[in-house]
């Protein structure tokens, strides 16, 4: 099987080169990398052109961008990677071996936050535990799914926030996720910029409101 790694981008010139350079070995092994830009003005597109197999433009919005990349992907398995997230070594081998077992058609990695603050270790532990218990994955965990299954559930819903959770719920109805213990490393910049406690409370609030049926557009305004 072959992976198509889809990276949605919007003004990620600082983080993007390292992320894409980390995928060079996967490209050499025959997997493809598709960068989907949502209208960057910081040179992200130019930085991506020599580091990806395809660089395309799509209407801004992570769900729309990832769906656009998926529509052009040629791989058997789609992997959705944030521009500030790094895959672990041997990620492709671990994914394909897990899916080849026949017990799973989608999954995610455990996550590690990049910062050194001790509370970040608690945060990442809780993220991984919650995901393992609930069967719900977030975008920071590098969700992967067989292309046929992604198409079957209709891709990401066209909403401005919580698109990863919505997709996970749709996929979970058809089978449990492959929860890989090896870790993808994602930037802790959001937590450090806005404060750990404040960010934790915000994310809990958004998840609660989402569970109560508050529209994603309203949640996106709270998030911003």
PDB file of C-alpha atoms in Angstrom:
ATOM      1  CA  UNK A   1       0.000   0.000   0.000  1.00  0.00           C
ATOM      2  CA  UNK A   2       0.996   3.592  -0.595  1.00  0.00           C
ATOM      3  CA  UNK A   3       0.431   6.649   1.587  1.00  0.00           C
ATOM      4  CA  UNK A   4      -0.773  10.052   0.467  1.00  0.00           C
ATOM      5  CA  UNK A   5       0.212  12.592   3.119  1.00  0.00           C
ATOM      6  CA  UNK A   6      -1.973  15.689   2.949  1.00  0.00           C
ATOM      7  CA  UNK A   7      -0.762  18.863   4.661  1.00  0.00           C
ATOM      8  CA  UNK A   8      -3.195  21.814   4.930  1.00  0.00           C
ATOM      9  CA  UNK A   9      -1.343  25.123   5.144  1.00  0.00           C
ATOM     10  CA  UNK A  10      -2.132  28.746   5.908  1.00  0.00           C
ATOM     11  CA  UNK A  11       0.840  31.041   6.587  1.00  0.00           C
ATOM     12  CA  UNK A  12       3.089  28.313   7.998  1.00  0.00           C
ATOM     13  CA  UNK A  13       6.446  29.462   6.577  1.00  0.00           C
ATOM     14  CA  UNK A  14       8.155  29.026   9.948  1.00  0.00           C
ATOM     15  CA  UNK A  15       7.068  25.454  10.677  1.00  0.00           C
ATOM     16  CA  UNK A  16       6.479  24.028   7.208  1.00  0.00           C
ATOM     17  CA  UNK A  17      10.047  23.458   5.912  1.00  0.00           C
ATOM     18  CA  UNK A  18      11.046  21.238   8.844  1.00  0.00           C
ATOM     19  CA  UNK A  19       7.807  19.273   8.605  1.00  0.00           C
ATOM     20  CA  UNK A  20       8.188  18.626   4.887  1.00  0.00           C
ATOM     21  CA  UNK A  21      11.913  17.906   5.146  1.00  0.00           C
ATOM     22  CA  UNK A  22      11.009  15.218   7.669  1.00  0.00           C
ATOM     23  CA  UNK A  23       8.898  13.524   4.984  1.00  0.00           C
ATOM     24  CA  UNK A  24      11.732  13.246   2.470  1.00  0.00           C
ATOM     25  CA  UNK A  25      12.381   9.612   3.303  1.00  0.00           C
ATOM     26  CA  UNK A  26       8.738   8.715   2.770  1.00  0.00           C
ATOM     27  CA  UNK A  27       8.767  10.383  -0.625  1.00  0.00           C
ATOM     28  CA  UNK A  28      11.909   8.462  -1.555  1.00  0.00           C
ATOM     29  CA  UNK A  29      10.108   5.258  -0.567  1.00  0.00           C
ATOM     30  CA  UNK A  30       7.305   6.041  -3.019  1.00  0.00           C
ATOM     31  CA  UNK A  31       4.726   7.729  -0.830  1.00  0.00           C
ATOM     32  CA  UNK A  32       3.353  11.089  -1.928  1.00  0.00           C
ATOM     33  CA  UNK A  33       3.091  14.447  -0.152  1.00  0.00           C
ATOM     34  CA  UNK A  34       0.376  16.925  -1.119  1.00  0.00           C
ATOM     35  CA  UNK A  35       0.412  20.453   0.320  1.00  0.00           C
ATOM     36  CA  UNK A  36      -2.896  22.308   0.154  1.00  0.00           C
ATOM     37  CA  UNK A  37      -2.597  26.052   0.638  1.00  0.00           C
ATOM     38  CA  UNK A  38      -5.526  28.157   1.765  1.00  0.00           C
ATOM     39  CA  UNK A  39      -4.189  31.521   0.605  1.00  0.00           C
ATOM     40  CA  UNK A  40      -0.891  32.053   2.414  1.00  0.00           C
ATOM     41  CA  UNK A  41       0.819  35.420   2.128  1.00  0.00           C
ATOM     42  CA  UNK A  42       4.102  34.516   3.842  1.00  0.00           C
ATOM     43  CA  UNK A  43       5.843  32.457   1.170  1.00  0.00           C
ATOM     44  CA  UNK A  44       4.594  29.071   2.349  1.00  0.00           C
ATOM     45  CA  UNK A  45       3.768  27.988  -1.200  1.00  0.00           C
ATOM     46  CA  UNK A  46       7.255  28.732  -2.512  1.00  0.00           C
ATOM     47  CA  UNK A  47       8.807  26.838   0.396  1.00  0.00           C
ATOM     48  CA  UNK A  48       6.604  23.822  -0.275  1.00  0.00           C
ATOM     49  CA  UNK A  49       7.177  23.473  -4.033  1.00  0.00           C
ATOM     50  CA  UNK A  50      10.543  21.752  -3.807  1.00  0.00           C
ATOM     51  CA  UNK A  51       9.530  19.710  -0.760  1.00  0.00           C
ATOM     52  CA  UNK A  52       6.245  18.148  -1.915  1.00  0.00           C
ATOM     53  CA  UNK A  53       4.981  16.134  -4.870  1.00  0.00           C
ATOM     54  CA  UNK A  54       2.042  18.462  -5.400  1.00  0.00           C
ATOM     55  CA  UNK A  55       1.174  21.924  -4.126  1.00  0.00           C
ATOM     56  CA  UNK A  56      -2.378  23.051  -4.770  1.00  0.00           C
ATOM     57  CA  UNK A  57      -4.668  25.851  -3.659  1.00  0.00           C
ATOM     58  CA  UNK A  58      -8.115  25.472  -2.116  1.00  0.00           C
ATOM     59  CA  UNK A  59     -10.651  27.668  -0.323  1.00  0.00           C
ATOM     60  CA  UNK A  60      -9.434  28.475   3.166  1.00  0.00           C
ATOM     61  CA  UNK A  61     -10.592  26.121   5.895  1.00  0.00           C
ATOM     62  CA  UNK A  62      -8.811  23.026   7.133  1.00  0.00           C
ATOM     63  CA  UNK A  63     -11.675  20.672   6.204  1.00  0.00           C
ATOM     64  CA  UNK A  64     -11.979  22.096   2.695  1.00  0.00           C
ATOM     65  CA  UNK A  65      -8.241  22.014   2.156  1.00  0.00           C
ATOM     66  CA  UNK A  66      -7.875  18.429   3.323  1.00  0.00           C
ATOM     67  CA  UNK A  67     -10.816  17.302   1.208  1.00  0.00           C
ATOM     68  CA  UNK A  68      -9.255  18.997  -1.816  1.00  0.00           C
ATOM     69  CA  UNK A  69      -5.986  17.168  -1.223  1.00  0.00           C
ATOM     70  CA  UNK A  70      -7.779  13.858  -0.724  1.00  0.00           C
ATOM     71  CA  UNK A  71      -9.619  14.303  -4.030  1.00  0.00           C
ATOM     72  CA  UNK A  72      -6.287  14.383  -5.883  1.00  0.00           C
ATOM     73  CA  UNK A  73      -4.488  11.737  -3.834  1.00  0.00           C
ATOM     74  CA  UNK A  74      -3.397   8.507  -5.488  1.00  0.00           C
ATOM     75  CA  UNK A  75      -2.412   6.551  -2.374  1.00  0.00           C
ATOM     76  CA  UNK A  76      -4.329   3.689  -0.816  1.00  0.00           C
ATOM     77  CA  UNK A  77      -4.173   5.350   2.612  1.00  0.00           C
ATOM     78  CA  UNK A  78      -4.671   9.043   3.354  1.00  0.00           C
ATOM     79  CA  UNK A  79      -2.730  10.636   6.207  1.00  0.00           C
ATOM     80  CA  UNK A  80      -3.704  14.140   7.304  1.00  0.00           C
ATOM     81  CA  UNK A  81      -0.763  15.990   8.823  1.00  0.00           C
ATOM     82  CA  UNK A  82      -0.745  19.433  10.406  1.00  0.00           C
ATOM     83  CA  UNK A  83       2.003  21.753   9.224  1.00  0.00           C
ATOM     84  CA  UNK A  84       3.556  21.866  12.706  1.00  0.00           C
ATOM     85  CA  UNK A  85       3.482  18.107  13.370  1.00  0.00           C
ATOM     86  CA  UNK A  86       6.313  15.630  12.778  1.00  0.00           C
ATOM     87  CA  UNK A  87       5.721  11.950  12.123  1.00  0.00           C
ATOM     88  CA  UNK A  88       7.734   9.363  14.061  1.00  0.00           C
ATOM     89  CA  UNK A  89      10.403   7.267  12.442  1.00  0.00           C
ATOM     90  CA  UNK A  90       9.063   4.328  10.446  1.00  0.00           C
ATOM     91  CA  UNK A  91       5.578   5.857  10.489  1.00  0.00           C
ATOM     92  CA  UNK A  92       4.613   4.358   7.135  1.00  0.00           C
ATOM     93  CA  UNK A  93       5.737   0.846   8.070  1.00  0.00           C
ATOM     94  CA  UNK A  94       3.830   0.953  11.344  1.00  0.00           C
ATOM     95  CA  UNK A  95       0.653   2.302   9.724  1.00  0.00           C
ATOM     96  CA  UNK A  96       0.637  -0.171   6.861  1.00  0.00           C
ATOM     97  CA  UNK A  97       1.438  -3.137   9.088  1.00  0.00           C
ATOM     98  CA  UNK A  98      -1.384  -2.179  11.428  1.00  0.00           C
ATOM     99  CA  UNK A  99      -3.917  -1.758   8.649  1.00  0.00           C
ATOM    100  CA  UNK A 100      -2.744  -4.937   6.952  1.00  0.00           C
ATOM    101  CA  UNK A 101      -3.793  -6.924  10.026  1.00  0.00           C
ATOM    102  CA  UNK A 102      -7.381  -6.600   8.834  1.00  0.00           C
ATOM    103  CA  UNK A 103      -8.719  -5.386  12.179  1.00  0.00           C
ATOM    104  CA  UNK A 104      -8.590  -1.656  11.439  1.00  0.00           C
ATOM    105  CA  UNK A 105      -9.202   0.676   8.514  1.00  0.00           C
ATOM    106  CA  UNK A 106      -8.225   3.958  10.170  1.00  0.00           C
ATOM    107  CA  UNK A 107      -6.285   5.253  13.136  1.00  0.00           C
ATOM    108  CA  UNK A 108      -4.006   7.812  14.705  1.00  0.00           C
ATOM    109  CA  UNK A 109      -0.748   8.233  16.633  1.00  0.00           C
ATOM    110  CA  UNK A 110      -0.229   9.099  20.249  1.00  0.00           C
ATOM    111  CA  UNK A 111       0.953  12.685  20.474  1.00  0.00           C
ATOM    112  CA  UNK A 112       3.837  14.452  22.178  1.00  0.00           C
ATOM    113  CA  UNK A 113       3.869  18.215  22.625  1.00  0.00           C
ATOM    114  CA  UNK A 114       7.169  19.823  21.674  1.00  0.00           C
ATOM    115  CA  UNK A 115       7.667  22.080  24.703  1.00  0.00           C
ATOM    116  CA  UNK A 116       9.507  21.249  27.925  1.00  0.00           C
ATOM    117  CA  UNK A 117       7.058  22.552  30.528  1.00  0.00           C
ATOM    118  CA  UNK A 118       6.167  19.692  32.943  1.00  0.00           C
ATOM    119  CA  UNK A 119       2.448  20.401  32.559  1.00  0.00           C
ATOM    120  CA  UNK A 120       2.699  19.630  28.846  1.00  0.00           C
ATOM    121  CA  UNK A 121       3.510  16.034  29.791  1.00  0.00           C
ATOM    122  CA  UNK A 122       0.228  15.910  31.708  1.00  0.00           C
ATOM    123  CA  UNK A 123      -1.670  17.469  28.809  1.00  0.00           C
ATOM    124  CA  UNK A 124      -0.328  15.032  26.233  1.00  0.00           C
ATOM    125  CA  UNK A 125      -0.994  12.086  28.562  1.00  0.00           C
ATOM    126  CA  UNK A 126      -4.615  13.157  28.919  1.00  0.00           C
ATOM    127  CA  UNK A 127      -4.995  13.689  25.163  1.00  0.00           C
ATOM    128  CA  UNK A 128      -3.723  10.190  24.445  1.00  0.00           C
ATOM    129  CA  UNK A 129      -5.754   8.564  27.217  1.00  0.00           C
ATOM    130  CA  UNK A 130      -8.969  10.333  26.215  1.00  0.00           C
ATOM    131  CA  UNK A 131      -8.454   9.329  22.589  1.00  0.00           C
ATOM    132  CA  UNK A 132      -7.756   5.716  23.475  1.00  0.00           C
ATOM    133  CA  UNK A 133     -10.852   5.462  25.686  1.00  0.00           C
ATOM    134  CA  UNK A 134     -13.224   7.347  23.398  1.00  0.00           C
ATOM    135  CA  UNK A 135     -12.001   6.180  20.002  1.00  0.00           C
ATOM    136  CA  UNK A 136     -11.962   9.829  18.867  1.00  0.00           C
ATOM    137  CA  UNK A 137      -8.851  11.372  17.291  1.00  0.00           C
ATOM    138  CA  UNK A 138      -7.781  14.971  16.818  1.00  0.00           C
ATOM    139  CA  UNK A 139      -5.855  16.450  13.918  1.00  0.00           C
ATOM    140  CA  UNK A 140      -2.685  16.789  15.989  1.00  0.00           C
ATOM    141  CA  UNK A 141      -2.569  12.986  16.147  1.00  0.00           C
ATOM    142  CA  UNK A 142      -2.083  12.603  12.384  1.00  0.00           C
ATOM    143  CA  UNK A 143      -5.275  10.757  11.447  1.00  0.00           C
ATOM    144  CA  UNK A 144      -4.879   8.125   8.723  1.00  0.00           C
ATOM    145  CA  UNK A 145      -7.609   6.240   6.876  1.00  0.00           C
ATOM    146  CA  UNK A 146      -8.017   3.987   3.883  1.00  0.00           C
ATOM    147  CA  UNK A 147      -9.010   6.147   0.941  1.00  0.00           C
ATOM    148  CA  UNK A 148     -12.071   4.015   0.143  1.00  0.00           C
ATOM    149  CA  UNK A 149     -13.384   4.407   3.695  1.00  0.00           C
ATOM    150  CA  UNK A 150     -12.746   8.158   3.672  1.00  0.00           C
ATOM    151  CA  UNK A 151     -14.794   8.432   0.497  1.00  0.00           C
ATOM    152  CA  UNK A 152     -17.509   6.216   1.950  1.00  0.00           C
ATOM    153  CA  UNK A 153     -18.124   8.567   4.900  1.00  0.00           C
ATOM    154  CA  UNK A 154     -18.012  11.633   2.653  1.00  0.00           C
ATOM    155  CA  UNK A 155     -14.697  13.039   3.840  1.00  0.00           C
ATOM    156  CA  UNK A 156     -14.433  15.847   6.346  1.00  0.00           C
ATOM    157  CA  UNK A 157     -17.669  17.741   6.948  1.00  0.00           C
ATOM    158  CA  UNK A 158     -17.501  21.318   5.678  1.00  0.00           C
ATOM    159  CA  UNK A 159     -17.332  22.987   9.088  1.00  0.00           C
ATOM    160  CA  UNK A 160     -14.801  25.546  10.402  1.00  0.00           C
ATOM    161  CA  UNK A 161     -13.869  23.676  13.591  1.00  0.00           C
ATOM    162  CA  UNK A 162     -14.070  20.162  15.084  1.00  0.00           C
ATOM    163  CA  UNK A 163     -13.875  18.608  11.622  1.00  0.00           C
ATOM    164  CA  UNK A 164     -11.415  16.027  12.975  1.00  0.00           C
ATOM    165  CA  UNK A 165     -13.779  14.955  15.738  1.00  0.00           C
ATOM    166  CA  UNK A 166     -16.710  14.790  13.331  1.00  0.00           C
ATOM    167  CA  UNK A 167     -14.711  12.597  10.946  1.00  0.00           C
ATOM    168  CA  UNK A 168     -13.586  10.358  13.804  1.00  0.00           C
ATOM    169  CA  UNK A 169     -17.158   9.813  14.906  1.00  0.00           C
ATOM    170  CA  UNK A 170     -18.212   8.870  11.387  1.00  0.00           C
ATOM    171  CA  UNK A 171     -15.306   6.443  11.025  1.00  0.00           C
ATOM    172  CA  UNK A 172     -15.817   4.993  14.486  1.00  0.00           C
ATOM    173  CA  UNK A 173     -19.335   3.895  13.525  1.00  0.00           C
ATOM    174  CA  UNK A 174     -17.745   1.616  10.926  1.00  0.00           C
ATOM    175  CA  UNK A 175     -14.900   0.282  13.036  1.00  0.00           C
ATOM    176  CA  UNK A 176     -12.505   1.119  15.890  1.00  0.00           C
ATOM    177  CA  UNK A 177      -9.324   3.130  15.316  1.00  0.00           C
ATOM    178  CA  UNK A 178      -5.815   1.750  15.306  1.00  0.00           C
ATOM    179  CA  UNK A 179      -4.312   3.613  18.274  1.00  0.00           C
ATOM    180  CA  UNK A 180      -0.567   3.633  17.701  1.00  0.00           C
ATOM    181  CA  UNK A 181       1.534   4.130  20.816  1.00  0.00           C
ATOM    182  CA  UNK A 182       4.466   5.633  18.954  1.00  0.00           C
ATOM    183  CA  UNK A 183       4.215   9.399  19.006  1.00  0.00           C
ATOM    184  CA  UNK A 184       3.877  12.183  16.521  1.00  0.00           C
ATOM    185  CA  UNK A 185       5.449  15.382  17.840  1.00  0.00           C
ATOM    186  CA  UNK A 186       3.268  18.454  17.486  1.00  0.00           C
ATOM    187  CA  UNK A 187       4.081  22.050  18.328  1.00  0.00           C
ATOM    188  CA  UNK A 188       3.099  23.314  21.762  1.00  0.00           C
ATOM    189  CA  UNK A 189       3.031  26.914  20.477  1.00  0.00           C
ATOM    190  CA  UNK A 190      -0.722  27.292  21.001  1.00  0.00           C
ATOM    191  CA  UNK A 191      -0.469  26.205  24.620  1.00  0.00           C
ATOM    192  CA  UNK A 192       2.553  28.386  25.322  1.00  0.00           C
ATOM    193  CA  UNK A 193       1.232  31.456  23.523  1.00  0.00           C
ATOM    194  CA  UNK A 194      -2.158  31.564  25.251  1.00  0.00           C
ATOM    195  CA  UNK A 195      -1.277  29.884  28.553  1.00  0.00           C
ATOM    196  CA  UNK A 196      -1.640  26.250  29.543  1.00  0.00           C
ATOM    197  CA  UNK A 197      -4.598  26.587  31.894  1.00  0.00           C
ATOM    198  CA  UNK A 198      -6.450  28.998  29.646  1.00  0.00           C
ATOM    199  CA  UNK A 199      -6.006  26.720  26.627  1.00  0.00           C
ATOM    200  CA  UNK A 200      -7.072  23.613  28.555  1.00  0.00           C
ATOM    201  CA  UNK A 201     -10.241  25.327  29.775  1.00  0.00           C
ATOM    202  CA  UNK A 202     -11.001  26.639  26.293  1.00  0.00           C
ATOM    203  CA  UNK A 203     -10.648  23.221  24.684  1.00  0.00           C
ATOM    204  CA  UNK A 204     -12.807  21.566  27.356  1.00  0.00           C
ATOM    205  CA  UNK A 205     -15.446  24.234  26.855  1.00  0.00           C
ATOM    206  CA  UNK A 206     -15.432  23.809  23.076  1.00  0.00           C
ATOM    207  CA  UNK A 207     -15.738  20.029  23.350  1.00  0.00           C
ATOM    208  CA  UNK A 208     -18.632  20.335  25.774  1.00  0.00           C
ATOM    209  CA  UNK A 209     -20.454  22.822  23.569  1.00  0.00           C
ATOM    210  CA  UNK A 210     -19.823  20.622  20.531  1.00  0.00           C
ATOM    211  CA  UNK A 211     -21.249  17.614  22.366  1.00  0.00           C
ATOM    212  CA  UNK A 212     -24.307  19.697  23.259  1.00  0.00           C
ATOM    213  CA  UNK A 213     -24.897  20.468  19.593  1.00  0.00           C
ATOM    214  CA  UNK A 214     -23.651  24.069  19.384  1.00  0.00           C
ATOM    215  CA  UNK A 215     -22.986  24.897  15.694  1.00  0.00           C
ATOM    216  CA  UNK A 216     -19.356  24.713  14.559  1.00  0.00           C
ATOM    217  CA  UNK A 217     -19.519  28.311  13.310  1.00  0.00           C
ATOM    218  CA  UNK A 218     -20.262  29.480  16.856  1.00  0.00           C
ATOM    219  CA  UNK A 219     -17.453  27.338  18.250  1.00  0.00           C
ATOM    220  CA  UNK A 220     -15.032  28.800  15.704  1.00  0.00           C
ATOM    221  CA  UNK A 221     -15.809  32.307  16.936  1.00  0.00           C
ATOM    222  CA  UNK A 222     -15.097  31.224  20.526  1.00  0.00           C
ATOM    223  CA  UNK A 223     -11.860  29.589  19.399  1.00  0.00           C
ATOM    224  CA  UNK A 224     -10.650  32.699  17.610  1.00  0.00           C
TER     225      UNK A 224
END
